[in-house]
Structure formats: structure tokens, C-alpha cells
Coordinates of C-alpha atoms and ligand atoms in Angstrom, one line a residue:
M1 CA -41.8 86.7 7.1
K2 CA -38.8 88.9 6.5
I3 CA -35.7 87.0 7.6
V4 CA -32.1 88.1 8.0
V5 CA -29.6 85.3 8.4
L6 CA -26.0 85.7 9.5
V7 CA -23.6 83.1 8.1
G8 CA -20.0 82.1 7.3
G9 CA -19.3 79.4 4.7
V10 CA -20.4 75.9 4.3
G11 CA -22.7 75.3 7.3
G12 CA -24.4 78.7 7.0
A13 CA -24.9 78.1 3.2
K14 CA -26.8 74.9 3.9
L15 CA -29.2 76.8 6.2
A16 CA -29.5 79.6 3.7
L17 CA -30.5 77.1 1.0
G18 CA -33.2 75.6 3.3
L19 CA -34.6 79.1 4.0
A20 CA -34.4 80.0 0.3
R21 CA -36.5 77.0 -0.6
V22 CA -39.3 77.9 1.9
L23 CA -39.4 81.7 1.8
P24 CA -40.3 84.1 -1.0
A25 CA -37.0 85.4 -2.4
E26 CA -37.7 89.0 -1.4
D27 CA -38.1 87.9 2.3
L28 CA -34.5 86.5 2.7
T29 CA -31.4 88.5 3.3
V30 CA -28.1 86.7 3.9
I31 CA -25.4 88.7 5.7
V32 CA -22.0 87.0 5.1
N33 CA -18.6 87.1 6.8
T34 CA -15.9 88.7 4.7
A35 CA -13.0 88.5 7.3
D36 CA -11.8 85.3 5.5
D37 CA -11.3 87.3 2.3
T38 CA -7.8 87.4 0.8
W39 CA -5.8 88.6 -2.2
M40 CA -4.3 85.9 -4.5
Y41 CA -2.5 86.5 -7.8
G42 CA -3.9 90.0 -7.8
L43 CA -7.5 88.8 -7.4
R44 CA -9.9 89.4 -4.5
I45 CA -11.2 86.1 -3.2
C46 CA -14.2 86.1 -0.9
P47 CA -14.6 82.4 0.1
D48 CA -17.8 82.7 2.2
L49 CA -19.5 85.0 -0.4
D50 CA -18.5 82.5 -3.1
T51 CA -19.8 79.6 -1.1
I52 CA -23.2 81.2 -0.5
M53 CA -23.5 82.3 -4.2
Y54 CA -22.6 78.9 -5.5
T55 CA -24.9 77.1 -3.0
L56 CA -27.9 79.3 -3.8
S57 CA -27.3 79.1 -7.6
D58 CA -26.9 75.3 -7.3
L59 CA -23.4 75.5 -8.8
V60 CA -21.6 74.3 -5.7
N61 CA -19.4 71.3 -5.4
K62 CA -21.5 69.3 -2.9
D63 CA -18.6 67.1 -1.8
N64 CA -16.5 70.0 -0.6
G65 CA -19.3 72.4 0.2
W66 CA -17.2 75.2 -1.6
G67 CA -16.1 75.7 -5.2
I68 CA -18.0 74.8 -8.4
A69 CA -19.1 71.3 -9.2
G70 CA -17.0 69.7 -12.0
D71 CA -14.4 72.5 -11.9
T72 CA -10.9 71.9 -13.2
F73 CA -7.6 73.2 -11.7
E74 CA -5.5 73.8 -14.8
M75 CA -4.5 77.3 -13.8
I76 CA -3.2 76.1 -10.4
A77 CA -1.3 73.3 -12.2
A78 CA 0.3 75.9 -14.5
M79 CA 1.2 78.0 -11.5
R80 CA 3.0 75.0 -10.0
R81 CA 4.9 74.6 -13.3
Y82 CA 6.3 78.1 -12.7
G83 CA 7.4 76.9 -9.2
E84 CA 4.6 78.7 -7.3
D85 CA 3.6 77.2 -4.0
A86 CA 0.0 77.1 -5.2
W87 CA -1.8 75.6 -2.1
F88 CA -5.1 77.4 -2.6
G89 CA -7.4 75.4 -4.8
L90 CA -8.7 78.1 -7.3
G91 CA -10.8 76.3 -9.9
D92 CA -10.8 77.4 -13.5
Q93 CA -14.5 78.3 -13.6
D94 CA -14.3 79.8 -10.0
M95 CA -11.6 82.2 -11.4
A96 CA -14.2 83.9 -13.5
T97 CA -15.9 85.1 -10.3
H98 CA -12.7 86.4 -8.8
I99 CA -11.7 88.2 -12.0
L100 CA -15.0 89.9 -12.5
R101 CA -15.2 90.8 -8.8
T102 CA -11.7 92.3 -8.9
R103 CA -12.5 94.2 -12.1
L104 CA -15.6 95.7 -10.6
L105 CA -13.8 96.6 -7.3
H106 CA -11.0 98.3 -9.3
A107 CA -13.7 100.2 -11.2
G108 CA -14.8 101.7 -7.8
K109 CA -17.8 99.6 -6.9
T110 CA -18.4 98.6 -3.3
M111 CA -18.4 94.9 -2.2
T112 CA -22.1 95.2 -1.7
D113 CA -22.6 96.4 -5.3
V114 CA -20.2 93.8 -6.7
T115 CA -22.0 91.0 -4.8
S116 CA -25.4 92.2 -6.0
I117 CA -24.2 92.3 -9.7
L118 CA -22.6 88.8 -9.4
T119 CA -25.6 87.2 -7.7
K120 CA -28.1 88.6 -10.2
K121 CA -26.0 87.2 -13.1
L122 CA -26.1 83.8 -11.4
G123 CA -29.9 84.0 -11.2
I124 CA -30.1 84.4 -7.4
H125 CA -33.0 86.5 -6.2
Q126 CA -32.3 86.6 -2.5
Q127 CA -30.3 89.5 -1.2
I128 CA -26.7 88.5 -0.3
L129 CA -24.8 91.2 1.6
P130 CA -21.1 91.3 2.7
M131 CA -20.9 92.2 6.4
T132 CA -19.2 95.5 5.5
D133 CA -17.7 97.2 2.5
S134 CA -14.5 97.8 4.4
A135 CA -11.5 95.4 4.3
V136 CA -11.4 93.3 7.4
A137 CA -9.0 90.4 7.9
T138 CA -8.9 87.6 10.5
I139 CA -5.4 87.2 11.7
V140 CA -4.7 84.0 13.6
D141 CA -2.0 83.9 16.3
T142 CA -0.7 80.4 16.5
I143 CA 1.9 78.6 18.7
E144 CA 3.6 77.0 15.7
Y145 CA 3.8 79.9 13.1
G146 CA 3.1 83.1 15.1
E147 CA 0.6 85.4 13.3
I148 CA -0.7 84.0 10.0
D149 CA -3.6 85.1 7.8
F150 CA -6.8 83.1 7.9
Q151 CA -6.5 81.1 4.6
T152 CA -2.9 80.2 5.5
Y153 CA -4.2 78.8 8.8
F154 CA -7.4 77.2 7.4
V155 CA -6.4 75.9 4.0
K156 CA -2.5 75.7 3.9
H157 CA -2.2 74.3 7.4
R158 CA -5.6 72.6 7.4
W159 CA -6.5 74.3 10.7
Q160 CA -4.0 72.1 12.6
P161 CA -1.9 74.9 14.2
T162 CA -2.8 75.7 17.9
V163 CA -4.6 79.0 18.1
K164 CA -3.5 81.4 20.9
S165 CA -5.8 84.3 19.8
L166 CA -7.7 85.9 16.9
R167 CA -7.7 89.5 15.8
L168 CA -9.7 91.3 13.2
E169 CA -7.4 93.7 11.3
G170 CA -9.2 96.8 10.1
I171 CA -12.4 96.2 12.2
E172 CA -12.2 99.6 13.9
K173 CA -12.7 101.4 10.6
A174 CA -15.4 99.0 9.3
V175 CA -18.9 100.4 8.9
V176 CA -22.3 98.9 8.8
T177 CA -23.6 99.3 5.2
P178 CA -26.8 101.1 4.4
A179 CA -28.2 97.8 2.9
I180 CA -27.5 96.0 6.2
E181 CA -29.1 98.7 8.2
I182 CA -32.3 98.6 6.1
A183 CA -32.4 94.8 6.1
I184 CA -32.1 94.5 9.9
Q185 CA -34.5 97.4 10.5
H186 CA -37.1 95.6 8.4
A187 CA -36.4 92.1 9.6
E188 CA -39.1 90.2 11.4
A189 CA -36.6 87.7 12.7
L190 CA -32.8 87.3 12.7
I191 CA -31.2 83.8 12.5
V192 CA -27.6 83.1 13.2
G193 CA -26.6 80.1 11.1
P194 CA -24.7 77.0 12.5
S195 CA -21.4 78.7 11.5
N196 CA -18.3 79.0 13.5
P197 CA -19.1 81.6 16.2
W198 CA -15.5 82.8 16.6
L199 CA -14.3 82.7 13.0
S200 CA -17.5 83.4 11.0
I201 CA -20.1 85.1 13.2
N202 CA -17.9 87.2 15.5
P203 CA -16.4 89.2 12.6
I204 CA -20.0 90.2 11.5
L205 CA -21.0 91.1 15.1
S206 CA -17.7 93.1 15.5
V207 CA -18.5 95.6 12.8
P208 CA -18.9 98.8 14.9
G209 CA -22.6 99.4 15.4
M210 CA -23.7 95.9 14.4
R211 CA -24.6 94.6 17.9
E212 CA -26.5 97.8 18.7
L213 CA -28.4 97.5 15.5
I214 CA -29.4 93.9 16.2
L215 CA -30.3 94.6 19.8
S216 CA -32.5 97.6 18.8
R217 CA -34.9 95.1 17.2
D218 CA -37.4 93.4 19.5
I219 CA -37.8 90.4 17.2
P220 CA -36.9 86.7 17.5
R221 CA -33.1 86.6 17.4
V222 CA -32.0 82.9 17.3
A223 CA -28.9 80.8 16.7
I224 CA -28.6 77.2 15.6
S225 CA -25.8 75.4 17.3
P226 CA -22.7 74.5 15.2
I227 CA -21.7 72.0 18.0
V228 CA -23.5 68.7 18.3
G229 CA -22.5 66.2 20.9
G230 CA -19.4 68.3 21.8
E231 CA -18.1 68.2 18.2
A232 CA -18.2 70.5 15.3
I233 CA -20.3 69.3 12.3
K234 CA -17.5 70.5 10.1
G235 CA -14.3 72.5 10.5
P236 CA -12.3 73.7 13.5
A237 CA -15.1 75.1 15.8
A238 CA -14.7 72.5 18.6
K239 CA -10.9 72.4 18.5
L240 CA -10.8 76.2 18.5
M241 CA -13.1 76.5 21.4
V242 CA -10.9 74.4 23.6
E243 CA -7.8 76.3 22.4
L244 CA -9.5 79.6 23.3
G245 CA -10.4 78.3 26.8
F246 CA -14.0 77.4 26.3
E247 CA -15.7 74.0 26.7
A248 CA -16.6 72.5 23.3
S249 CA -20.4 72.4 23.8
A250 CA -23.5 73.9 22.4
Q251 CA -24.1 75.4 25.9
A252 CA -20.8 77.3 25.6
V253 CA -21.9 78.7 22.2
A254 CA -25.2 79.8 23.6
S255 CA -23.4 81.6 26.5
Y256 CA -21.0 83.2 24.0
Y257 CA -24.0 84.8 22.2
D258 CA -25.6 85.7 25.5
T259 CA -28.5 88.1 25.4
L260 CA -27.7 89.4 22.0
L261 CA -30.0 86.5 21.1
N262 CA -33.3 85.5 22.7
G263 CA -33.5 81.9 21.2
F264 CA -31.2 79.0 20.7
V265 CA -31.6 75.7 18.8
F266 CA -29.8 72.6 20.1
D267 CA -29.4 69.5 17.9
S268 CA -32.0 66.8 18.7
M269 CA -29.1 64.5 20.0
D270 CA -28.2 67.0 22.7
G271 CA -29.9 67.6 26.0
I272 CA -31.4 71.0 26.6
V273 CA -29.5 72.7 29.4
E274 CA -29.6 76.1 31.2
I275 CA -28.6 78.9 28.8
P276 CA -29.0 82.7 28.7
Q277 CA -31.7 82.7 25.9
E278 CA -35.4 82.7 26.9
H279 CA -36.5 80.4 24.1
V280 CA -34.9 77.0 23.6
T281 CA -35.7 74.0 21.4
K282 CA -34.2 71.0 19.7
F283 CA -34.3 70.1 16.0
E284 CA -32.4 67.9 13.6
T285 CA -29.6 70.3 12.7
I286 CA -27.1 68.0 10.8
M287 CA -28.0 69.1 7.2
K288 CA -26.8 66.0 5.4
N289 CA -29.3 66.4 2.5
D290 CA -31.6 69.0 1.0
E291 CA -34.7 67.6 2.9
V292 CA -33.0 68.2 6.2
K293 CA -32.1 71.7 5.2
V294 CA -35.6 72.5 4.2
A295 CA -37.1 70.8 7.3
L296 CA -34.8 72.7 9.6
A297 CA -35.6 76.0 8.0
R298 CA -39.4 75.2 8.3
S299 CA -39.1 74.1 11.9
V300 CA -37.2 77.3 12.9
L301 CA -39.7 79.5 11.1
E302 CA -42.7 77.8 12.7
W303 CA -41.0 77.9 16.1
I304 CA -40.5 81.7 16.1
Q305 CA -43.8 82.5 14.4
D306 CA -45.8 83.3 17.5
W307 CA -43.3 84.9 19.9
Ligands
FO1_1 N1 -11.0 75.3 1.1 C1 -10.1 74.3 1.2 O1 -10.1 73.6 2.2 N2 -9.1 74.2 0.3 C2 -9.0 75.0 -0.8 O2 -8.1 74.8 -1.7 C3 -10.0 76.0 -1.0 C4 -10.1 76.8 -2.1 C5 -11.1 77.8 -2.2 C6 -11.2 78.6 -3.3 C7 -12.2 79.5 -3.5 C8 -13.1 79.7 -2.4 O3 -14.1 80.6 -2.6 C9 -13.1 78.9 -1.3 C10 -12.0 77.9 -1.2 N3 -12.0 77.1 -0.1 C11 -11.0 76.1 0.0 C12 -12.9 77.2 1.0 C13 -12.6 78.3 2.0 O4 -11.4 78.9 2.0 C14 -13.0 78.0 3.5 O5 -13.9 76.9 3.6 C15 -13.5 79.2 4.2 O6 -12.7 80.3 4.2 C16 -14.0 78.9 5.6 O7 -15.2 79.4 5.7

């Protein structure tokens, strides 16, 4: 069954790993948010693409969910010796990814091409696609600091500033890539991972033409809730929902996706309530180990099989 999954970073990567373990590699395409991307020290950093690549190649630091296991931070220490305010934890091995990516981009390759080259070198056979080849950046308007870029909000200030609004710089000019068009047109189901709907999934859905492309497919289109028992499994989703004027609940996430999707998965701890999607179910969604990731992937695939 050909599956397209939309993801951000850590939570989405866990589901992608579960799906990768149960599907033939050629049946899985992972579409990844790139609105968290940033430039640092002249290098292009793509945190969510990195997280997906490291997770699927089993390189990932499982304690953090991002970065490479056992990496060292000598370069960052040397930056601090020069007096740099080096708050972003770029690992020494991780740097190889950013250096190669930047070199390939400077040589004129698209982000789709660069990602394909890097994933193949890491032995990943699934297709990993950036949401667009255009540069898009999430800008966070906060009460404390005014407008700041995403990594400053998320990493430097540990997502503690109060968010007034979010804006996607460059989104009007972004285009759906040919690879994404083909993947969605051939998909037999589309799964939205348990990633942050506002920070990770909305940028993907905001690429002009993306919603229309998804809606043109009469296939199962389901999301897994990132909110369990009114709280985010990881990260700022619940805090952000309240700041943006929503109730922090799985039901509010389902309403946010509305009829773009036709199915929604609650966590087994939550009660099923009235939502816009036609198909609703409950599974264990807190992917604390690889068995749960695989079990969740299998359950979702079985559930949508006969729609
Ligand atoms: N997240 C952190 O919380 N602290 C870091 O120092 C950090 C460094 C980092 C370096 C490379 C990379 O690919 C990701 C990194 N992340 C770090 C994770 C990342 O910035 C966020 O988890 C995502 O942007 C949110 O999806």
C-alpha cells in the first residue's frame, strides 16, 4: 500500500520509523516540514529533515530525538572560545550533513535533490521529500521579544516566550515540487503524523496548491493526534494552542484539520468525541519504544485498509 506521511521532527520521525519497518521501502514517502530551516555559520540547517534522516538510518540520538548518537560538540566549544553566543547544539558529526548539504545547494541542486543524495548515502531507501524547494521560514511573533525566527524561539528560548501569532515568510512564492505531486497522486493513503499541527504540519499544507492536491485524492487521509489527555507528548503544541486561542485537546486538533482529512486517531487514553472526520478510532499513540512505533503503524494501516 503506497503511503505518504506528512511530518515535522521528533514525533513524526517515530511514526515514519514504524511505517518504514512494516512497509516495503518503495511504498513509503515522507514529506517533511522545512519551515524550521535556518542558516548558521554559513551552513543550511534543516532540523526536521535531519531528524527524519538520522531516525531512519538509526543514527539518531534517542535521548534527544534529534542529532547523532554519541556526537561531540567540539566545534561549538571552539565557537564559544571566540566569544560566539553558540546556543544551537551543532554536533561535530552532524556538521558533515550541513556542510555537504550547503555545498550541494551552492552547486545549484534543489533541496529535493540534495535530500535524495544524502539519504541514499545514509542507506535510506524510503523517499524523503522536503515540503518545497523554495525557502520558507516560520517567524514567531512573541510578547517578550517581538518577531523572532523559529530556532531562536524553540531552541534559544526553549519555547517559553508567549506566542501572539505565526507567519510563514516566503510561503506565497513556494511551489509544490514535481516529486510531491507524483507521490500524492500515486498514494493509496495519506497519514499526518503526530507532529505539531501549527508549527510542523501547517507549513506543509500552506504551500500553495498542497491542500488542493491532497483533497483531489479520494483516499484515506488520516491524522494521529499529537495531544493526549490535553497535553503534548513533546514540545510546545499544547502551550501554543492555548496561546493561539484554541483549547488544548485532540478534538481541537481534529477540528483544525477539518475535512481536509477523513479519519482521525485519538490516543487510547482519550475518549472519542464528535469531530469533523468520518472515521475515528483509538490506538496507543505514545511511541515510547520501537515496538509501539511498529504496532501503531500496523494498526493504522489495518484500520484504513478497507475504506
Ligand atoms: N534542539 C534543541 O532543543 N537544542 C539544540 O541545540 C538543537 C540543535 C540541533 C542541531 C541540528 C538539528 O538538525 C536539530 C537540532 N535541534 C536542537 C532540534 C530542532 O531544532 C528542533 O527539535 C526542531 O526544529 C523542532 O522540530
